Amino acid sequence: MKDFGPSYGKRPWNAELCTRVCIAMEGHPPVLKNSPLQLAAIELRFPEAVFLPEDLKAIRRGLAEAYPVPGTEHGIGIELTPEGTVRQQQATQRQVYRTIDSSHLVALTGTTLALEARGPQYEGFRHLLDRWLVALEAVVPVAEITTQLRLGLRYVNQLRVEDAEVGLDAVAGRINPALLSPSGAEGFEFRIATSFQELRLLQGDDGKATLRHGLQVAPAGDAGLAGAYILDLDYYDDRALSFDRDQHVEQLRAFNHGIWELFRWSLTSDEYEAMEPEDRE
C-alpha cells in the first residue's frame, strides 16, 4: 500500500480541505514497493436522497475537474431462495464519474457514495482521502446528507501463487499459520485445494472489521496466474451518526491504521520483507 507523501507525486486534490488532519500523520504505514493491492475503496451510506436532474448536473459540475468522464451503470440483483429457485430483485442504477485513465471512480446512488482506486494506480491513503473530500464537497450539500448510516474503508489484496496445484501448502511460510488452519494440523490428513473464509471482527467498543481470505485457483488454461491468496480487509462503523466532516475524516484515518495492523499480522516476516517496505520520509 504505497504512499508518495504530502505531494503524492501530483497536484493535491483540494488539499486545503485536509489541512488539519493530513499534516504530520505520525506512525503511518511504510511504502510497499511490491504491493499486492488490487483495490482500495471508501463507501458512505446515508438515508435515501432523491436526485433531480438539476441535482445530478450540479454534482457533475463539482466533479468535472477530477472526474471528467461521467456515465450511468445498471445492474440486476438475483436471490437464490431456499427452494433453489432464482428470484430477481429490483434493478439498481448508479451514476459514475471516472478519471481519464479510469484509475479512480466515484459512484453515487440514492443511498451510497463510493470512491474506488485500482491497485496499480493507488497512491496512498492521503491521496485517497484528498480525492474522497472532493467527492464529499460535490455530493453532501446537494444530497443534504446530515446522517451517516455506515462508513467503510476496504483494501483488497491479491498475493500471487505460482504453484496452486499443491493447494494451501503453496502459501505456507508466507501467510500467518493461524489463517491456514487446519492445514498442517496434527491428525488432519487432507490437502486443502482451495479455501475462503469470512471473519467478523470487533475491536474496542465500536471498531468493526471483516477479513475475507483464502486461496483461489485460476481456471484451467489461464497462463497468466496459477492462483492467488486473497486478503480482503474491510474496516467500518455501521452506527447511525450525525454527519460531521472532521469526525468522518478521523474515522477513516483510524480505519486505515486498523487495516494496516491486520494486514501486517496476516503475513509472515519473510513475505512482508519480500514486499520491500520502505519508511516514509
Short mmCIF file of C-alpha atoms in Angstrom, two decimals:
data_model
loop_
_atom_site.label_atom_id
_atom_site.label_comp_id
_atom_site.label_asym_id
_atom_site.label_seq_id
_atom_site.Cartn_x
_atom_site.Cartn_y
_atom_site.Cartn_z
CA MET A 1 0.00 0.00 0.00
CA LYS A 2 2.26 2.75 -1.26
CA ASP A 3 2.13 6.41 -0.37
CA PHE A 4 4.13 9.20 -2.01
CA GLY A 5 3.96 11.63 0.90
CA PRO A 6 2.45 15.11 1.07
CA SER A 7 2.70 15.90 -2.66
CA TYR A 8 1.63 12.42 -3.78
CA GLY A 9 3.66 12.96 -6.96
CA LYS A 10 0.80 15.06 -8.36
CA ARG A 11 -1.15 18.20 -7.60
CA PRO A 12 -3.13 17.52 -4.39
CA TRP A 13 -6.90 17.34 -4.83
CA ASN A 14 -8.46 20.06 -2.65
CA ALA A 15 -5.63 19.66 -0.17
CA GLU A 16 -6.83 22.69 1.78
CA LEU A 17 -9.85 20.63 2.91
CA CYS A 18 -7.48 18.18 4.51
CA THR A 19 -5.03 20.59 6.15
CA ARG A 20 -5.85 19.90 9.78
CA VAL A 21 -5.95 16.12 9.60
CA CYS A 22 -3.42 15.35 6.87
CA ILE A 23 -0.40 17.30 8.09
CA ALA A 24 2.22 15.34 10.03
CA MET A 25 0.46 11.99 10.08
CA GLU A 26 2.68 10.17 12.52
CA GLY A 27 3.24 6.44 12.55
CA HIS A 28 1.61 5.78 9.21
CA PRO A 29 2.49 2.54 7.38
CA PRO A 30 5.58 2.20 5.19
CA VAL A 31 5.63 2.13 1.42
CA LEU A 32 5.45 -1.35 -0.14
CA LYS A 33 7.38 -1.41 -3.40
CA ASN A 34 5.89 -4.81 -4.28
CA SER A 35 2.37 -4.16 -3.08
CA PRO A 36 -0.30 -6.84 -3.65
CA LEU A 37 -3.09 -4.25 -3.51
CA GLN A 38 -5.78 -4.59 -6.19
CA LEU A 39 -8.49 -2.25 -4.94
CA ALA A 40 -8.92 0.48 -2.33
CA ALA A 41 -12.41 1.82 -1.65
CA ILE A 42 -14.29 4.18 0.66
CA GLU A 43 -18.08 3.97 0.98
CA LEU A 44 -20.57 6.17 2.80
CA ARG A 45 -24.18 5.11 3.28
CA PHE A 46 -26.84 7.67 4.12
CA PRO A 47 -30.66 7.97 4.28
CA GLU A 48 -32.24 7.88 0.84
CA ALA A 49 -31.93 11.04 -1.19
CA VAL A 50 -33.92 11.88 -4.29
CA PHE A 51 -31.76 13.40 -7.02
CA LEU A 52 -33.49 15.63 -9.54
CA PRO A 53 -31.89 16.22 -12.95
CA GLU A 54 -30.57 19.59 -11.81
CA ASP A 55 -29.02 17.91 -8.75
CA LEU A 56 -27.09 15.46 -10.90
CA LYS A 57 -25.94 18.33 -13.13
CA ALA A 58 -24.63 20.18 -10.07
CA ILE A 59 -22.78 17.08 -8.87
CA ARG A 60 -21.34 16.51 -12.33
CA ARG A 61 -20.04 20.09 -12.39
CA GLY A 62 -18.50 19.65 -8.94
CA LEU A 63 -16.64 16.51 -10.02
CA ALA A 64 -15.80 17.55 -13.58
CA GLU A 65 -12.20 18.61 -12.97
CA ALA A 66 -11.13 15.46 -11.14
CA TYR A 67 -13.57 13.01 -12.75
CA PRO A 68 -14.36 14.26 -16.25
CA VAL A 69 -15.89 11.02 -17.62
CA PRO A 70 -19.47 10.57 -16.32
CA GLY A 71 -21.81 7.69 -17.03
CA THR A 72 -24.63 5.51 -15.74
CA GLU A 73 -24.39 1.84 -14.76
CA HIS A 74 -27.31 -0.55 -14.42
CA GLY A 75 -27.44 -3.85 -12.56
CA ILE A 76 -29.95 -6.57 -11.75
CA GLY A 77 -29.85 -8.33 -8.40
CA ILE A 78 -30.74 -12.00 -8.08
CA GLU A 79 -31.53 -14.06 -4.99
CA LEU A 80 -31.38 -17.83 -4.60
CA THR A 81 -34.30 -18.98 -2.44
CA PRO A 82 -34.14 -21.95 -0.02
CA GLU A 83 -36.18 -23.90 -2.58
CA GLY A 84 -33.43 -23.44 -5.15
CA THR A 85 -35.30 -21.03 -7.38
CA VAL A 86 -33.85 -17.74 -8.59
CA ARG A 87 -35.76 -14.59 -7.72
CA GLN A 88 -34.95 -11.32 -9.45
CA GLN A 89 -34.59 -8.31 -7.20
CA GLN A 90 -35.09 -4.67 -8.06
CA ALA A 91 -32.77 -3.33 -10.74
CA THR A 92 -30.09 -0.96 -9.48
CA GLN A 93 -28.65 2.14 -11.09
CA ARG A 94 -25.69 4.27 -10.14
CA GLN A 95 -24.10 7.38 -11.52
CA VAL A 96 -20.36 7.00 -12.08
CA TYR A 97 -17.64 9.59 -12.60
CA ARG A 98 -14.22 8.38 -13.78
CA THR A 99 -10.78 9.83 -14.28
CA ILE A 100 -9.49 9.89 -17.85
CA ASP A 101 -7.40 6.77 -17.28
CA SER A 102 -10.19 5.02 -15.27
CA SER A 103 -7.82 4.57 -12.35
CA HIS A 104 -10.31 6.21 -9.96
CA LEU A 105 -14.08 6.15 -9.91
CA VAL A 106 -16.76 7.89 -7.87
CA ALA A 107 -20.10 6.07 -7.74
CA LEU A 108 -23.38 7.53 -6.48
CA THR A 109 -26.79 6.03 -5.76
CA GLY A 110 -29.71 7.38 -3.74
CA THR A 111 -28.20 5.85 -0.57
CA THR A 112 -24.46 5.45 -1.16
CA LEU A 113 -21.39 7.40 -2.20
CA ALA A 114 -18.23 5.43 -3.01
CA LEU A 115 -14.70 6.04 -4.25
CA GLU A 116 -12.68 3.24 -5.85
CA ALA A 117 -8.97 3.24 -6.70
CA ARG A 118 -7.41 0.43 -8.71
CA GLY A 119 -4.33 -1.10 -7.10
CA PRO A 120 -1.61 -0.22 -9.63
CA GLN A 121 -2.71 3.43 -9.57
CA TYR A 122 -3.23 3.64 -5.81
CA GLU A 123 -1.05 6.46 -4.49
CA GLY A 124 -1.53 6.10 -0.77
CA PHE A 125 -4.13 6.87 1.84
CA ARG A 126 -3.63 10.62 1.96
CA HIS A 127 -4.11 10.88 -1.79
CA LEU A 128 -7.21 8.69 -1.50
CA LEU A 129 -8.52 10.89 1.29
CA ASP A 130 -8.00 14.06 -0.76
CA ARG A 131 -9.98 12.52 -3.60
CA TRP A 132 -12.70 11.47 -1.19
CA LEU A 133 -13.03 15.01 0.14
CA VAL A 134 -13.57 16.24 -3.42
CA ALA A 135 -16.46 13.77 -3.75
CA LEU A 136 -17.94 14.81 -0.40
CA GLU A 137 -17.77 18.51 -1.30
CA ALA A 138 -19.67 17.83 -4.53
CA VAL A 139 -22.33 15.49 -3.14
CA VAL A 140 -23.05 16.27 0.53
CA PRO A 141 -24.58 19.75 0.03
CA VAL A 142 -26.71 18.61 -2.91
CA ALA A 143 -27.93 15.42 -1.23
CA GLU A 144 -28.31 17.31 2.08
CA ILE A 145 -26.56 14.49 3.95
CA THR A 146 -26.86 15.04 7.70
CA THR A 147 -26.74 11.40 8.86
CA GLN A 148 -24.08 8.76 8.32
CA LEU A 149 -25.51 5.23 8.40
CA ARG A 150 -22.30 3.38 7.58
CA LEU A 151 -18.75 4.37 6.75
CA GLY A 152 -16.27 1.82 5.49
CA LEU A 153 -12.71 1.59 4.17
CA ARG A 154 -11.72 -1.51 2.22
CA TYR A 155 -8.48 -2.87 0.77
CA VAL A 156 -8.44 -5.97 -1.44
CA ASN A 157 -5.03 -7.64 -1.79
CA GLN A 158 -4.07 -10.47 -4.12
CA LEU A 159 -0.88 -12.38 -3.37
CA ARG A 160 0.32 -14.23 -6.42
CA VAL A 161 0.67 -18.03 -6.07
CA GLU A 162 2.74 -19.85 -8.68
CA ASP A 163 2.17 -23.47 -7.63
CA ALA A 164 -1.52 -23.66 -6.80
CA GLU A 165 -1.70 -27.37 -7.53
CA VAL A 166 -0.42 -28.14 -4.04
CA GLY A 167 -3.29 -26.19 -2.55
CA LEU A 168 -2.95 -24.20 0.64
CA ASP A 169 0.53 -25.60 1.21
CA ALA A 170 1.65 -23.18 -1.53
CA VAL A 171 1.41 -20.24 0.87
CA ALA A 172 2.96 -21.94 3.90
CA GLY A 173 5.68 -19.64 5.13
CA ARG A 174 4.00 -16.64 3.53
CA ILE A 175 0.70 -16.33 5.42
CA ASN A 176 0.29 -16.33 9.20
CA PRO A 177 -0.27 -20.02 10.10
CA ALA A 178 -3.27 -19.04 12.22
CA LEU A 179 -5.14 -18.20 8.99
CA LEU A 180 -4.22 -21.50 7.32
CA SER A 181 -5.68 -23.83 9.95
CA PRO A 182 -6.42 -26.73 9.85
CA SER A 183 -3.82 -27.22 7.09
CA GLY A 184 -0.75 -28.77 8.67
CA ALA A 185 -2.53 -29.59 11.92
CA GLU A 186 -1.76 -32.89 13.62
CA GLY A 187 -4.21 -35.58 12.55
CA PHE A 188 -5.57 -33.56 9.61
CA GLU A 189 -4.69 -35.68 6.59
CA PHE A 190 -6.43 -33.72 3.86
CA ARG A 191 -4.91 -31.34 1.33
CA ILE A 192 -6.89 -28.10 1.12
CA ALA A 193 -7.21 -27.36 -2.60
CA THR A 194 -8.98 -24.01 -2.22
CA SER A 195 -10.29 -22.02 0.70
CA PHE A 196 -12.32 -18.97 1.55
CA GLN A 197 -13.28 -17.72 5.00
CA GLU A 198 -15.01 -14.62 6.34
CA LEU A 199 -14.20 -13.39 9.84
CA ARG A 200 -16.29 -10.70 11.54
CA LEU A 201 -14.04 -8.85 13.97
CA LEU A 202 -14.63 -6.46 16.87
CA GLN A 203 -12.10 -4.12 18.43
CA GLY A 204 -12.95 -1.99 21.44
CA ASP A 205 -16.44 -0.57 21.78
CA ASP A 206 -17.15 0.37 18.16
CA GLY A 207 -14.32 -0.93 15.96
CA LYS A 208 -15.64 -3.43 13.44
CA ALA A 209 -13.85 -5.20 10.61
CA THR A 210 -14.35 -8.03 8.18
CA LEU A 211 -11.47 -10.18 6.97
CA ARG A 212 -12.15 -12.33 3.94
CA HIS A 213 -9.25 -14.54 3.00
CA GLY A 214 -8.34 -17.71 1.19
CA LEU A 215 -6.68 -19.41 -1.75
CA GLN A 216 -8.37 -19.04 -5.13
CA VAL A 217 -7.20 -21.12 -8.08
CA ALA A 218 -7.31 -19.74 -11.61
CA PRO A 219 -9.41 -21.58 -14.22
CA ALA A 220 -7.61 -24.23 -16.25
CA GLY A 221 -5.81 -22.72 -19.21
CA ASP A 222 -5.18 -19.36 -17.56
CA ALA A 223 -1.48 -18.93 -18.26
CA GLY A 224 -1.25 -15.57 -16.53
CA LEU A 225 -1.88 -16.67 -12.95
CA ALA A 226 -1.99 -20.12 -11.34
CA GLY A 227 -3.72 -18.86 -8.24
CA ALA A 228 -3.86 -16.12 -5.64
CA TYR A 229 -4.26 -15.77 -1.91
CA ILE A 230 -6.85 -13.10 -1.19
CA LEU A 231 -6.66 -10.73 1.78
CA ASP A 232 -9.80 -8.60 1.68
CA LEU A 233 -9.98 -6.21 4.63
CA ASP A 234 -12.97 -4.00 5.41
CA TYR A 235 -12.99 -1.70 8.45
CA TYR A 236 -16.26 0.10 9.17
CA ASP A 237 -18.67 1.80 11.54
CA ASP A 238 -22.33 0.96 10.97
CA ARG A 239 -23.77 3.14 13.69
CA ALA A 240 -26.17 5.90 12.69
CA LEU A 241 -24.30 9.13 13.43
CA SER A 242 -24.74 12.80 12.68
CA PHE A 243 -22.54 13.58 9.70
CA ASP A 244 -19.55 15.63 10.78
CA ARG A 245 -16.77 16.04 8.22
CA ASP A 246 -13.89 16.28 10.70
CA GLN A 247 -15.07 13.27 12.69
CA HIS A 248 -15.66 11.44 9.42
CA VAL A 249 -12.04 12.01 8.33
CA GLU A 250 -10.66 10.99 11.72
CA GLN A 251 -12.63 7.75 11.48
CA LEU A 252 -11.13 6.98 8.09
CA ARG A 253 -7.63 7.60 9.42
CA ALA A 254 -8.30 5.18 12.29
CA PHE A 255 -9.72 2.63 9.85
CA ASN A 256 -6.59 2.86 7.72
CA HIS A 257 -4.33 2.15 10.68
CA GLY A 258 -6.52 -0.72 11.83
CA ILE A 259 -6.44 -2.30 8.38
CA TRP A 260 -2.67 -1.95 8.18
CA GLU A 261 -2.21 -3.72 11.53
CA LEU A 262 -4.44 -6.58 10.41
CA PHE A 263 -2.72 -6.80 7.03
CA ARG A 264 0.72 -6.92 8.61
CA TRP A 265 -0.38 -9.56 11.14
CA SER A 266 -1.65 -11.73 8.27
CA LEU A 267 1.82 -12.01 6.71
CA THR A 268 4.95 -13.80 7.82
CA SER A 269 8.10 -11.73 8.24
CA ASP A 270 9.62 -13.28 5.11
CA GLU A 271 6.58 -12.38 2.98
CA TYR A 272 6.48 -8.88 4.38
CA GLU A 273 10.17 -8.29 3.66
CA ALA A 274 9.68 -9.58 0.10
CA MET A 275 7.27 -6.68 -0.43
CA GLU A 276 10.24 -4.34 0.20
CA PRO A 277 8.77 -1.97 2.79
CA GLU A 278 10.31 1.49 2.94
CA ASP A 279 9.79 4.10 5.62
CA ARG A 280 8.23 7.35 4.50
CA GLU A 281 10.34 10.45 4.54
#
